[in-house]
mmCIF file of C-alpha atoms and ligand atoms in Angstrom:
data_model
loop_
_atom_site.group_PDB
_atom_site.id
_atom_site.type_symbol
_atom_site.label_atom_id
_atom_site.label_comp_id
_atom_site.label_asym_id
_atom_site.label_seq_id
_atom_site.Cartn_x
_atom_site.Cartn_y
_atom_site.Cartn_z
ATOM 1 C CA UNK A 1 -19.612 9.070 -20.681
ATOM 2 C CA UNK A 2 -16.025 8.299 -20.941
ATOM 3 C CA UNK A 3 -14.758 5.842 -17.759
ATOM 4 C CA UNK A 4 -11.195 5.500 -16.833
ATOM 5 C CA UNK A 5 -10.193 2.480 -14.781
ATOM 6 C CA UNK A 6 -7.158 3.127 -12.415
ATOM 7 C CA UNK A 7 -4.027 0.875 -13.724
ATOM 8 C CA UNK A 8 -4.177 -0.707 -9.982
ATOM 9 C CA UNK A 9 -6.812 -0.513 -7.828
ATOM 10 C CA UNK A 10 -8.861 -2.403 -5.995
ATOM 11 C CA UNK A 11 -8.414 -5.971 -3.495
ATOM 12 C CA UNK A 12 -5.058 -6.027 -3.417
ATOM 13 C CA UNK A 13 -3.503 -9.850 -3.040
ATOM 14 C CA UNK A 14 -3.032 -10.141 0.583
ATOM 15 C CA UNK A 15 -6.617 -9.256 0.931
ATOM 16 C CA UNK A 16 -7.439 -11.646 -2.031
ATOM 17 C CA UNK A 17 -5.823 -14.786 -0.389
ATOM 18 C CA UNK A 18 -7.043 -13.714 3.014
ATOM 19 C CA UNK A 19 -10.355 -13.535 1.598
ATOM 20 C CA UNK A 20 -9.904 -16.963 -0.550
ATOM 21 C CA UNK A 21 -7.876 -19.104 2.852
ATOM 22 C CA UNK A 22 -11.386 -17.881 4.735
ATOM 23 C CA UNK A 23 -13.716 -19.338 1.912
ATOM 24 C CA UNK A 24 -11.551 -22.514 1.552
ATOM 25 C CA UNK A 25 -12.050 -22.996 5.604
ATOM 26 C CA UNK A 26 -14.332 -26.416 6.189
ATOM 27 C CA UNK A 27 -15.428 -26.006 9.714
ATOM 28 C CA UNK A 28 -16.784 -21.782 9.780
ATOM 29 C CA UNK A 29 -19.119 -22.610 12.859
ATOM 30 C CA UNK A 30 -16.179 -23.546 14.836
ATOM 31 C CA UNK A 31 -14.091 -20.597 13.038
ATOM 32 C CA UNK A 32 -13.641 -17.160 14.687
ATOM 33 C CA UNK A 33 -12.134 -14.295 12.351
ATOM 34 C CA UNK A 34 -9.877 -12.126 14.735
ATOM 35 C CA UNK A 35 -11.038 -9.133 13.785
ATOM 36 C CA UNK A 36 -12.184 -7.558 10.565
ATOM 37 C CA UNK A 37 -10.926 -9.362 7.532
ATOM 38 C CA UNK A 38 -12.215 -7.204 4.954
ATOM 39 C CA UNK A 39 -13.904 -3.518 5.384
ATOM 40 C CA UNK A 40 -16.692 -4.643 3.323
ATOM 41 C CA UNK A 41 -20.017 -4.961 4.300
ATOM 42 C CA UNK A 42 -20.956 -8.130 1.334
ATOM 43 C CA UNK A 43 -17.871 -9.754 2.457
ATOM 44 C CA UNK A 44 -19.121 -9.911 6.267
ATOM 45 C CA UNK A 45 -22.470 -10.874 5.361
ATOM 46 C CA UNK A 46 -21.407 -13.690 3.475
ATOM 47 C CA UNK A 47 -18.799 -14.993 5.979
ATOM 48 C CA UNK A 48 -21.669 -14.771 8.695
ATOM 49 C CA UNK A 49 -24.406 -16.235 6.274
ATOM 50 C CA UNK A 50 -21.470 -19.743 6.509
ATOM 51 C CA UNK A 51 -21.598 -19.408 9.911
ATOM 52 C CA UNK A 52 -18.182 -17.890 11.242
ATOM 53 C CA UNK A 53 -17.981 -15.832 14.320
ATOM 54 C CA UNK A 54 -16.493 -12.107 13.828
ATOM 55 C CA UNK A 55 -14.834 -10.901 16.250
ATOM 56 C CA UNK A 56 -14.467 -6.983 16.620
ATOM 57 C CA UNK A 57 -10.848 -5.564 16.093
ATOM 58 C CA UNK A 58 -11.975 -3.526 19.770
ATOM 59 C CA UNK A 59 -13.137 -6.882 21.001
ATOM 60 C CA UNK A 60 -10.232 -9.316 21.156
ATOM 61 C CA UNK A 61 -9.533 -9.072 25.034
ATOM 62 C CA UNK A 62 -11.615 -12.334 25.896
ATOM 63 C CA UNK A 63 -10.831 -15.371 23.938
ATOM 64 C CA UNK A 64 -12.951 -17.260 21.633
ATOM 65 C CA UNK A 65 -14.986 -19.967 22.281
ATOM 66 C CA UNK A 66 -14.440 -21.732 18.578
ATOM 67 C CA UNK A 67 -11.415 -24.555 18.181
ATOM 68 C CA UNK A 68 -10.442 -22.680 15.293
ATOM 69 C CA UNK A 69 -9.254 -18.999 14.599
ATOM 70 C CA UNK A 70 -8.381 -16.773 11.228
ATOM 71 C CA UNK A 71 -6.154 -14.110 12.044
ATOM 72 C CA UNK A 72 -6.285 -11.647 9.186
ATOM 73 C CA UNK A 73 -4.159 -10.029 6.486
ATOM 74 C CA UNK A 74 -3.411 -7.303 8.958
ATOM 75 C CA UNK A 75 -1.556 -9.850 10.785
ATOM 76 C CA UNK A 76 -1.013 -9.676 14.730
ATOM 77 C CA UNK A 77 1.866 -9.577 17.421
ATOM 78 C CA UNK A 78 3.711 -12.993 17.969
ATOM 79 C CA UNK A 79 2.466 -12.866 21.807
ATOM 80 C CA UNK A 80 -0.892 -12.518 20.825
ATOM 81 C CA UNK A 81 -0.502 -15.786 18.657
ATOM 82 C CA UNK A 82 1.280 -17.397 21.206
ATOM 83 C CA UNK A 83 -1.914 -16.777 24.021
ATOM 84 C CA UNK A 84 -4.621 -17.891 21.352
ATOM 85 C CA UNK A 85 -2.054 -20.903 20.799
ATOM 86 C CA UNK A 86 -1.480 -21.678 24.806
ATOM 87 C CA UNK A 87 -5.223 -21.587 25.272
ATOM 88 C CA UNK A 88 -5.619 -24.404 22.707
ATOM 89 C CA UNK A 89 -6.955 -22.814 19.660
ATOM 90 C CA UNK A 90 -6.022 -23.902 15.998
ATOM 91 C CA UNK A 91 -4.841 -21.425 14.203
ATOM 92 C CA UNK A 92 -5.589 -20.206 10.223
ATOM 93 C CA UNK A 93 -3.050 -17.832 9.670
ATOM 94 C CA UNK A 94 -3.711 -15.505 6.515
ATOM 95 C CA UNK A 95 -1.036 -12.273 7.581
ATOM 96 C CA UNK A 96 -0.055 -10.947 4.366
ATOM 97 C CA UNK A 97 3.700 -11.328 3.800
ATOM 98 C CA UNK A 98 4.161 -7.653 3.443
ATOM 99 C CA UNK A 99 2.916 -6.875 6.960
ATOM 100 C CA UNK A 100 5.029 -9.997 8.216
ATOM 101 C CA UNK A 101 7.588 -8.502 6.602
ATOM 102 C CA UNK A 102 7.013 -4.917 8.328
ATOM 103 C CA UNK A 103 6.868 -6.882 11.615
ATOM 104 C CA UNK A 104 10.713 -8.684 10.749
ATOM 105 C CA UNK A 105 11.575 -5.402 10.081
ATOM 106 C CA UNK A 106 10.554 -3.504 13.395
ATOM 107 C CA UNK A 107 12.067 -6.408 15.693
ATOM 108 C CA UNK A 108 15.488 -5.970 13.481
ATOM 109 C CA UNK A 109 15.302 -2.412 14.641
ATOM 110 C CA UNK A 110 14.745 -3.372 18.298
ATOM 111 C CA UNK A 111 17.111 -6.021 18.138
ATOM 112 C CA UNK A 112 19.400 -3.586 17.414
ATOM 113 C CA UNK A 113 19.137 -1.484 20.786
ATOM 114 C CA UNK A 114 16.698 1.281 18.706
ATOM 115 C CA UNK A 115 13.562 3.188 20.268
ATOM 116 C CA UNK A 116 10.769 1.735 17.054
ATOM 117 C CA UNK A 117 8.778 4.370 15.857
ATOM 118 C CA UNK A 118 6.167 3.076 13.262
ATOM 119 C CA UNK A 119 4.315 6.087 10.713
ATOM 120 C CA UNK A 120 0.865 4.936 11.069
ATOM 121 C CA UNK A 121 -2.084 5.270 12.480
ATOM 122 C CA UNK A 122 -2.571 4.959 16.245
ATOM 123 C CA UNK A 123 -5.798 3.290 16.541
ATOM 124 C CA UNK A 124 -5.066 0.837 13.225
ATOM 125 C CA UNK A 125 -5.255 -3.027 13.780
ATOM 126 C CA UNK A 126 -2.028 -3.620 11.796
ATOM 127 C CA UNK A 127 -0.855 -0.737 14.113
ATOM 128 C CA UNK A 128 -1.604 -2.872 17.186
ATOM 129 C CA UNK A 129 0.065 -5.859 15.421
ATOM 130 C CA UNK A 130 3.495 -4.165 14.397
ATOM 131 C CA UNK A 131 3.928 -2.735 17.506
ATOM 132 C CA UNK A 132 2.899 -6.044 20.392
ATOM 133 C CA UNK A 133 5.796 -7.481 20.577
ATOM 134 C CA UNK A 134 7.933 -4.195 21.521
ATOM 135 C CA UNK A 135 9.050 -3.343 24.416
ATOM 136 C CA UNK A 136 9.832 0.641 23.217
ATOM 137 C CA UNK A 137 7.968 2.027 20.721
ATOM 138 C CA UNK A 138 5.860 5.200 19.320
ATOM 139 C CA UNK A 139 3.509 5.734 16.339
ATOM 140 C CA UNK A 140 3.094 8.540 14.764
ATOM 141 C CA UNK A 141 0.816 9.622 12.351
ATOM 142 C CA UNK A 142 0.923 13.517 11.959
ATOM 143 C CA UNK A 143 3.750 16.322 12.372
ATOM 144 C CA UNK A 144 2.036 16.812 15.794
ATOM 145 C CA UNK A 145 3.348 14.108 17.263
ATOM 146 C CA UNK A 146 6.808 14.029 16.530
ATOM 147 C CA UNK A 147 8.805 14.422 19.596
ATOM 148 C CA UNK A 148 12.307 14.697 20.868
ATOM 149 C CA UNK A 149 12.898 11.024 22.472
ATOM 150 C CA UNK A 150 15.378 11.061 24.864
ATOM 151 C CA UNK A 151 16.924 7.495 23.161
ATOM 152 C CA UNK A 152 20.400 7.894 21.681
ATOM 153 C CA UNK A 153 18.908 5.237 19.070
ATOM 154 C CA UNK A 154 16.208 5.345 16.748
ATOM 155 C CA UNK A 155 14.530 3.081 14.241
ATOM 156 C CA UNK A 156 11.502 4.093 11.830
ATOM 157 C CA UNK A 157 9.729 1.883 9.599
ATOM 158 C CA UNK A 158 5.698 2.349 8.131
ATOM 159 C CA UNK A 159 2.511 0.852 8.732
ATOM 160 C CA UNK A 160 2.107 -1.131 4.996
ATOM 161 C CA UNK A 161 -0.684 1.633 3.781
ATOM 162 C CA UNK A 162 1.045 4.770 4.993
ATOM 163 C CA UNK A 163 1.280 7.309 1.397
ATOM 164 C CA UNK A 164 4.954 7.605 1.013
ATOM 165 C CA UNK A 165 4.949 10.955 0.825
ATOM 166 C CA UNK A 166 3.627 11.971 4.256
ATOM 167 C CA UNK A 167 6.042 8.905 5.985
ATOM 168 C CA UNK A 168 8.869 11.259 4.011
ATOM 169 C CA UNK A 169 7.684 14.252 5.179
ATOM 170 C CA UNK A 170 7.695 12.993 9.155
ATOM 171 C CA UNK A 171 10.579 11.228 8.611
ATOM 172 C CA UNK A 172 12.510 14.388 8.159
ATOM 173 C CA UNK A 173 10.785 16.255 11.042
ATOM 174 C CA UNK A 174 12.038 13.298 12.900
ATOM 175 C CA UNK A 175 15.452 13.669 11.969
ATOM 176 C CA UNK A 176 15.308 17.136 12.790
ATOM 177 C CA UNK A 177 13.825 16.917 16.502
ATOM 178 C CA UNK A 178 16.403 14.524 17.553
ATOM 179 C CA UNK A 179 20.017 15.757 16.205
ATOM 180 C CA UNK A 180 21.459 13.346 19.467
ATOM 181 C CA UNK A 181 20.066 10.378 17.621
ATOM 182 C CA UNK A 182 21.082 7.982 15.052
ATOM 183 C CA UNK A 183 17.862 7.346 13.309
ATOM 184 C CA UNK A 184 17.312 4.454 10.435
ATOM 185 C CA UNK A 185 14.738 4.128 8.391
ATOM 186 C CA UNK A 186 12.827 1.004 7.148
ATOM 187 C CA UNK A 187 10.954 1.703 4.727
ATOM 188 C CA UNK A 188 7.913 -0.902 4.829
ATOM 189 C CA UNK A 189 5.262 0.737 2.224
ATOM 190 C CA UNK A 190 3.900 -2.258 -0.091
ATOM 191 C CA UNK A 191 4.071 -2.248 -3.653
ATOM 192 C CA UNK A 192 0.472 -2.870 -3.699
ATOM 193 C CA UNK A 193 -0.164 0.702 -1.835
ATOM 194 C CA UNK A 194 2.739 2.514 -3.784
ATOM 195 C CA UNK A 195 1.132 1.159 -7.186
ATOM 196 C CA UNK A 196 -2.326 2.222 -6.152
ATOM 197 C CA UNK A 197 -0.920 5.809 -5.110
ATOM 198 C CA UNK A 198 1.218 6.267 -8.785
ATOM 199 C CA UNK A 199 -2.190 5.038 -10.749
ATOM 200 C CA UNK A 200 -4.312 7.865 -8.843
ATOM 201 C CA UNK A 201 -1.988 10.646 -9.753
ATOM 202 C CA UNK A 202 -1.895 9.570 -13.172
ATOM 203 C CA UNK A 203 -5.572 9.875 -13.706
ATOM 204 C CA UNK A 204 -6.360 12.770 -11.579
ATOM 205 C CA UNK A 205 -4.880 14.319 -14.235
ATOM 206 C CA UNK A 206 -7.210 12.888 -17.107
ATOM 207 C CA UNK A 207 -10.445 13.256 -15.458
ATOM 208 C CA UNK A 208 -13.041 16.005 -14.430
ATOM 209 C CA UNK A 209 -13.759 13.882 -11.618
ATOM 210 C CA UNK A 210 -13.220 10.399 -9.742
ATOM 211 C CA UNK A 211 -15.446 7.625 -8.543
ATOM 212 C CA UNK A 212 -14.282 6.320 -5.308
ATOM 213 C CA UNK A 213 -15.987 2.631 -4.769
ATOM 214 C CA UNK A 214 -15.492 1.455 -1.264
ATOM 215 C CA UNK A 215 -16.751 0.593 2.113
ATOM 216 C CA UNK A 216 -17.495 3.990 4.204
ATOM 217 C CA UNK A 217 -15.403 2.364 7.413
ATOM 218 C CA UNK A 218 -12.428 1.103 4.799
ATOM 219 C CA UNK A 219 -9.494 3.666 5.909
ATOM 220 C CA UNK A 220 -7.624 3.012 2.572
ATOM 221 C CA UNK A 221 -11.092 4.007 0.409
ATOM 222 C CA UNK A 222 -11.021 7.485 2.982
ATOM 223 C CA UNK A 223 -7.502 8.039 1.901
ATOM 224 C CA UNK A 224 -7.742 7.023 -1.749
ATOM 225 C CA UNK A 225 -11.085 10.082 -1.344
ATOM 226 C CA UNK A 226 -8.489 12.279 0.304
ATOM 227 C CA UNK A 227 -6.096 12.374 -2.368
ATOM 228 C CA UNK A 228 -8.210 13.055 -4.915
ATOM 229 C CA UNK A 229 -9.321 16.201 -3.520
ATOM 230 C CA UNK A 230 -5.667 17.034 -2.171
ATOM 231 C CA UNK A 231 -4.883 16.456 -6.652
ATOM 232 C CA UNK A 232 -7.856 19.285 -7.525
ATOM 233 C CA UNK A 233 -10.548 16.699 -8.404
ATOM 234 C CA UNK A 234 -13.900 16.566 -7.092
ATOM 235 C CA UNK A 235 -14.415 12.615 -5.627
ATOM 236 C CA UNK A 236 -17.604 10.728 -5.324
ATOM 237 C CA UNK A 237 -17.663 8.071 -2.953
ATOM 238 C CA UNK A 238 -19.944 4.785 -3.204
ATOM 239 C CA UNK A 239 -19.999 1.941 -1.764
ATOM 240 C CA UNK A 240 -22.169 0.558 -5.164
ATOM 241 C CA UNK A 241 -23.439 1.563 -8.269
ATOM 242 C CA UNK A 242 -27.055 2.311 -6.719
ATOM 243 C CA UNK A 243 -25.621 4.964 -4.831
ATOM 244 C CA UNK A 244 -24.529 7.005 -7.797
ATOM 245 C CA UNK A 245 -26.855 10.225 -8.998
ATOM 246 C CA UNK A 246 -26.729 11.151 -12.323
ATOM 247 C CA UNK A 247 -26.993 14.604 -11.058
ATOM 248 C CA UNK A 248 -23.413 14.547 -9.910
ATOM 249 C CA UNK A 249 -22.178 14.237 -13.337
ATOM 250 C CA UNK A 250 -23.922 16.658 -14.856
ATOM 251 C CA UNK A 251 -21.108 18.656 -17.652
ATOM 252 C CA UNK A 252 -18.851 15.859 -16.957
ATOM 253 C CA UNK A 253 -16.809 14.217 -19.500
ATOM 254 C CA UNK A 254 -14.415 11.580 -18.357
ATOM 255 C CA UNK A 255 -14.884 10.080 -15.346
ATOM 256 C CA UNK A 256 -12.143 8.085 -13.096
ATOM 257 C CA UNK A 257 -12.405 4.993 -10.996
ATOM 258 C CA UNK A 258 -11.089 4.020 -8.305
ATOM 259 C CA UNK A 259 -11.663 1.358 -5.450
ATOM 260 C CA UNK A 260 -9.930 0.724 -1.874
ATOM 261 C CA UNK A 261 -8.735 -2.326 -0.806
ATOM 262 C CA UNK A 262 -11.882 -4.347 0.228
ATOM 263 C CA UNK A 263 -13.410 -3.865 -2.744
ATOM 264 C CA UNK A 264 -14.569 -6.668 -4.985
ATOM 265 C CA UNK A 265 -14.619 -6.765 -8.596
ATOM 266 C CA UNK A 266 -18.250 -7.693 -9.093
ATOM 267 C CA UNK A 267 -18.841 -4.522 -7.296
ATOM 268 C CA UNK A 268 -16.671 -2.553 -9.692
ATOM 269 C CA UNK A 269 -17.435 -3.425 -12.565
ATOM 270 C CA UNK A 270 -21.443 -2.919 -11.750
ATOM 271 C CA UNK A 271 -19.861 0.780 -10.949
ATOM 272 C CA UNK A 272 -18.463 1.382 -13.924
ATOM 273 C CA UNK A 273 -21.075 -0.105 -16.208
ATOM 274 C CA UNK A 274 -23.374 2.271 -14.747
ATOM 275 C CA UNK A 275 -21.118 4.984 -15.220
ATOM 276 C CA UNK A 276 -21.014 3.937 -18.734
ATOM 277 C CA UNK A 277 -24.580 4.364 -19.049
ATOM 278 C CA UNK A 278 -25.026 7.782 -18.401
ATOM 279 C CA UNK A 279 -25.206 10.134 -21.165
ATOM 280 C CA UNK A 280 -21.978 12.254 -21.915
ATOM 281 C CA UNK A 281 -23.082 16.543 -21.865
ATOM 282 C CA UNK A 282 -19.136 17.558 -22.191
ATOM 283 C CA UNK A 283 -16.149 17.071 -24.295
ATOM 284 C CA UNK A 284 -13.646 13.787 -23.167
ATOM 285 C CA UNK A 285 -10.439 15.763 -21.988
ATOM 286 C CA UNK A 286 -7.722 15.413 -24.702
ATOM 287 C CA UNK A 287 -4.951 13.643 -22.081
ATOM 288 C CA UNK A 288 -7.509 11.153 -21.445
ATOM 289 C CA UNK A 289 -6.762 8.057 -23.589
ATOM 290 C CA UNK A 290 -3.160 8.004 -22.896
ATOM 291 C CA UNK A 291 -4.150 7.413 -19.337
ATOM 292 C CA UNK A 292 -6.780 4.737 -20.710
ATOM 293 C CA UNK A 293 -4.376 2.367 -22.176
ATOM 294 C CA UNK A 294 -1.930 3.060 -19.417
ATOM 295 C CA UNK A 295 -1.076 -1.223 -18.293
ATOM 296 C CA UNK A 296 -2.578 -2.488 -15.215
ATOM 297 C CA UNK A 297 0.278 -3.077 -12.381
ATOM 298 C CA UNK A 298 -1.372 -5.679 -9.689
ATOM 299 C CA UNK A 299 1.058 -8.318 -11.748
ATOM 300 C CA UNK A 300 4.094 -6.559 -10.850
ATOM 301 C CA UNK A 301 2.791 -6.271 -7.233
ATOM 302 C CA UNK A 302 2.448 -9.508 -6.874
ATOM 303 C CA UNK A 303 6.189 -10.785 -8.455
ATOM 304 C CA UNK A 304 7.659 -7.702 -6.147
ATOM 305 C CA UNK A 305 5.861 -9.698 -2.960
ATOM 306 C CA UNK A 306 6.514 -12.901 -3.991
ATOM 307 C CA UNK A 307 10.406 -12.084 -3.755
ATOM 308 C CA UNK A 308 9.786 -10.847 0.001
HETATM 309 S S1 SF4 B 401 0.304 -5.172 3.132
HETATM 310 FE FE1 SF4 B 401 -0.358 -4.322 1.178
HETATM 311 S S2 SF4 B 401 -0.651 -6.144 -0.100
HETATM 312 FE FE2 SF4 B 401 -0.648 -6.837 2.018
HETATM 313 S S3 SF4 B 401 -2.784 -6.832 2.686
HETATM 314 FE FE3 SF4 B 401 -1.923 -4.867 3.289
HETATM 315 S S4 SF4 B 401 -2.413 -3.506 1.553
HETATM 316 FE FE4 SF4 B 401 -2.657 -5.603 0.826
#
């Protein structure tokens, strides 16, 4: 069976370096990870197998009792690191520089006298992060909760992952619930995110259907599902290659694969080479080697970040 890799996909670098600072850390019994540092069920077992303490994202009300403490690529509010700091505790901060950069961006825009409303998702730990250090702010995630706010100022930005298209789409609805207000717009998407959404749409279109591989609580992995089936493709979703039924790909051509965030390349690869294993009972589709020797994009990701 034919297998088509995404261009990008996969641990982006902020989760890569998070990942690699945590590995590099000499003292993981006296280490707590402040919250989840990568959706990924191999990753946790192998940062618990070395001895750290994980600390649930729901969980960070009492403080730790380890020296030591690895905030995350999702990064967190500046008076959260200032309590864990007060109390004594070292910190290893890995905050990707995008989400630091989303953070710069929404105190600019409350700096400036604006109401911050961040296009995310409520619940979400970088969420939580972007939005602890303001003293006026809303999130919102769906057209449903766009509202008229009464402030004569507004300032939007996104949550790094948010698809582009949907932070358009409520950025508009925005604008047109609150004619009284002068709204800006920050626009705080990642490359990473924007490269992974372009590669998707570019091989829904080659494919009969797409592998997702990814951890069943990554959000990223649910979305990356979601758009396949929003582009008219069927998606499976695994979190590894055992999980895969030949069944599924019964009259089934070229495949497509994908992978969220937290997913590592080991994992991947074992993915694909089973994919590659299993007999082909249909035709390739004829659009899909130009998508096969489409370049990979996680170098231009990184240069774009590295200029942040
Ligand atoms: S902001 Fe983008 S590059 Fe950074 S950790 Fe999040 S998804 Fe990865």
């Amino acid at each position: 069976m034919q297998v088509i890799r995404a261009s990008a996909m996969g641990m982006c670098f902020g989760v890569r370096d998070a990942l690699a600072a945590a590995r590099a850390v000499d003292a993981p019994t006296d280490t707590t990870i402040w919250g989840e540092l990568v959706h990924n069920d191999g990753v946790r077992a192998e940062l618990a197998a070395r001895g750290f303490e994980q600390r649930a994202e729901s969980d960070r009300g009492s403080l730790p009792a380890t020296t030591q403490v690895l905030i995350t690529a999702h990064g967190i509010a500046e008076r959260e690191r200032e309590r864990l700091r007060g109390a004594g505790h070292r910190l290893v901060d890995t905050t990707c520089p995008l989400v630091a950069r989303a953070h710069a961006a929404a105190l600019q825009l409350a700096a400036e006298g604006r109401h911050v409303v961040v296009l995310g998702k409520r619940d979400h730990v970088e969420v939580a992060g972007l939005t602890g250090d303001l003293a006026s702010w809303s999130v919102v995630g769906h057209l449903s909760e766009v509202e008229r706010w009464p402030h004569s100022r507004l300032g939007v930005l996104c949550q790094t992952t948010f698809q582009e298209i949907e932070a358009r789409r409520l950025l508009d609805a925005i604008v047109a619930a609150n004619p009284h207000a002068d709204v800006v717009f920050r626009d705080t998407i990642c490359e990473p995110t924007r490269q992974r959404v372009r590669a998707l749409r570019e091989l829904i279109d080659a494919v009969d259907l797409v592998v997702v591989v990814g951890g069943r609580h990554s959000n990223n992995t649910r979305q990356l599902v979601a758009s396949v089936v929003k582009g008219g493709r069927r998606a499976i979703h695994v979190e590894r290659a055992e999980q895969l039924d030949p069944r599924d790909f019964a009259a089934c051509a070229t495949v497509g694969l994908t992978a969220g965030t937290s997913t590592q390349d080991e994992v991947i690869d074992a993915v694909e080479a089973a994919l590659r294993a299993m007999p082909a009972t249909a035709r390739p589709r004829p659009d899909a080697d130009a998508v096969s020797r489409a370049p990979g994009a996680e170098d231009t990701a990184r240069s774009a970040a590295s200029r942040t």
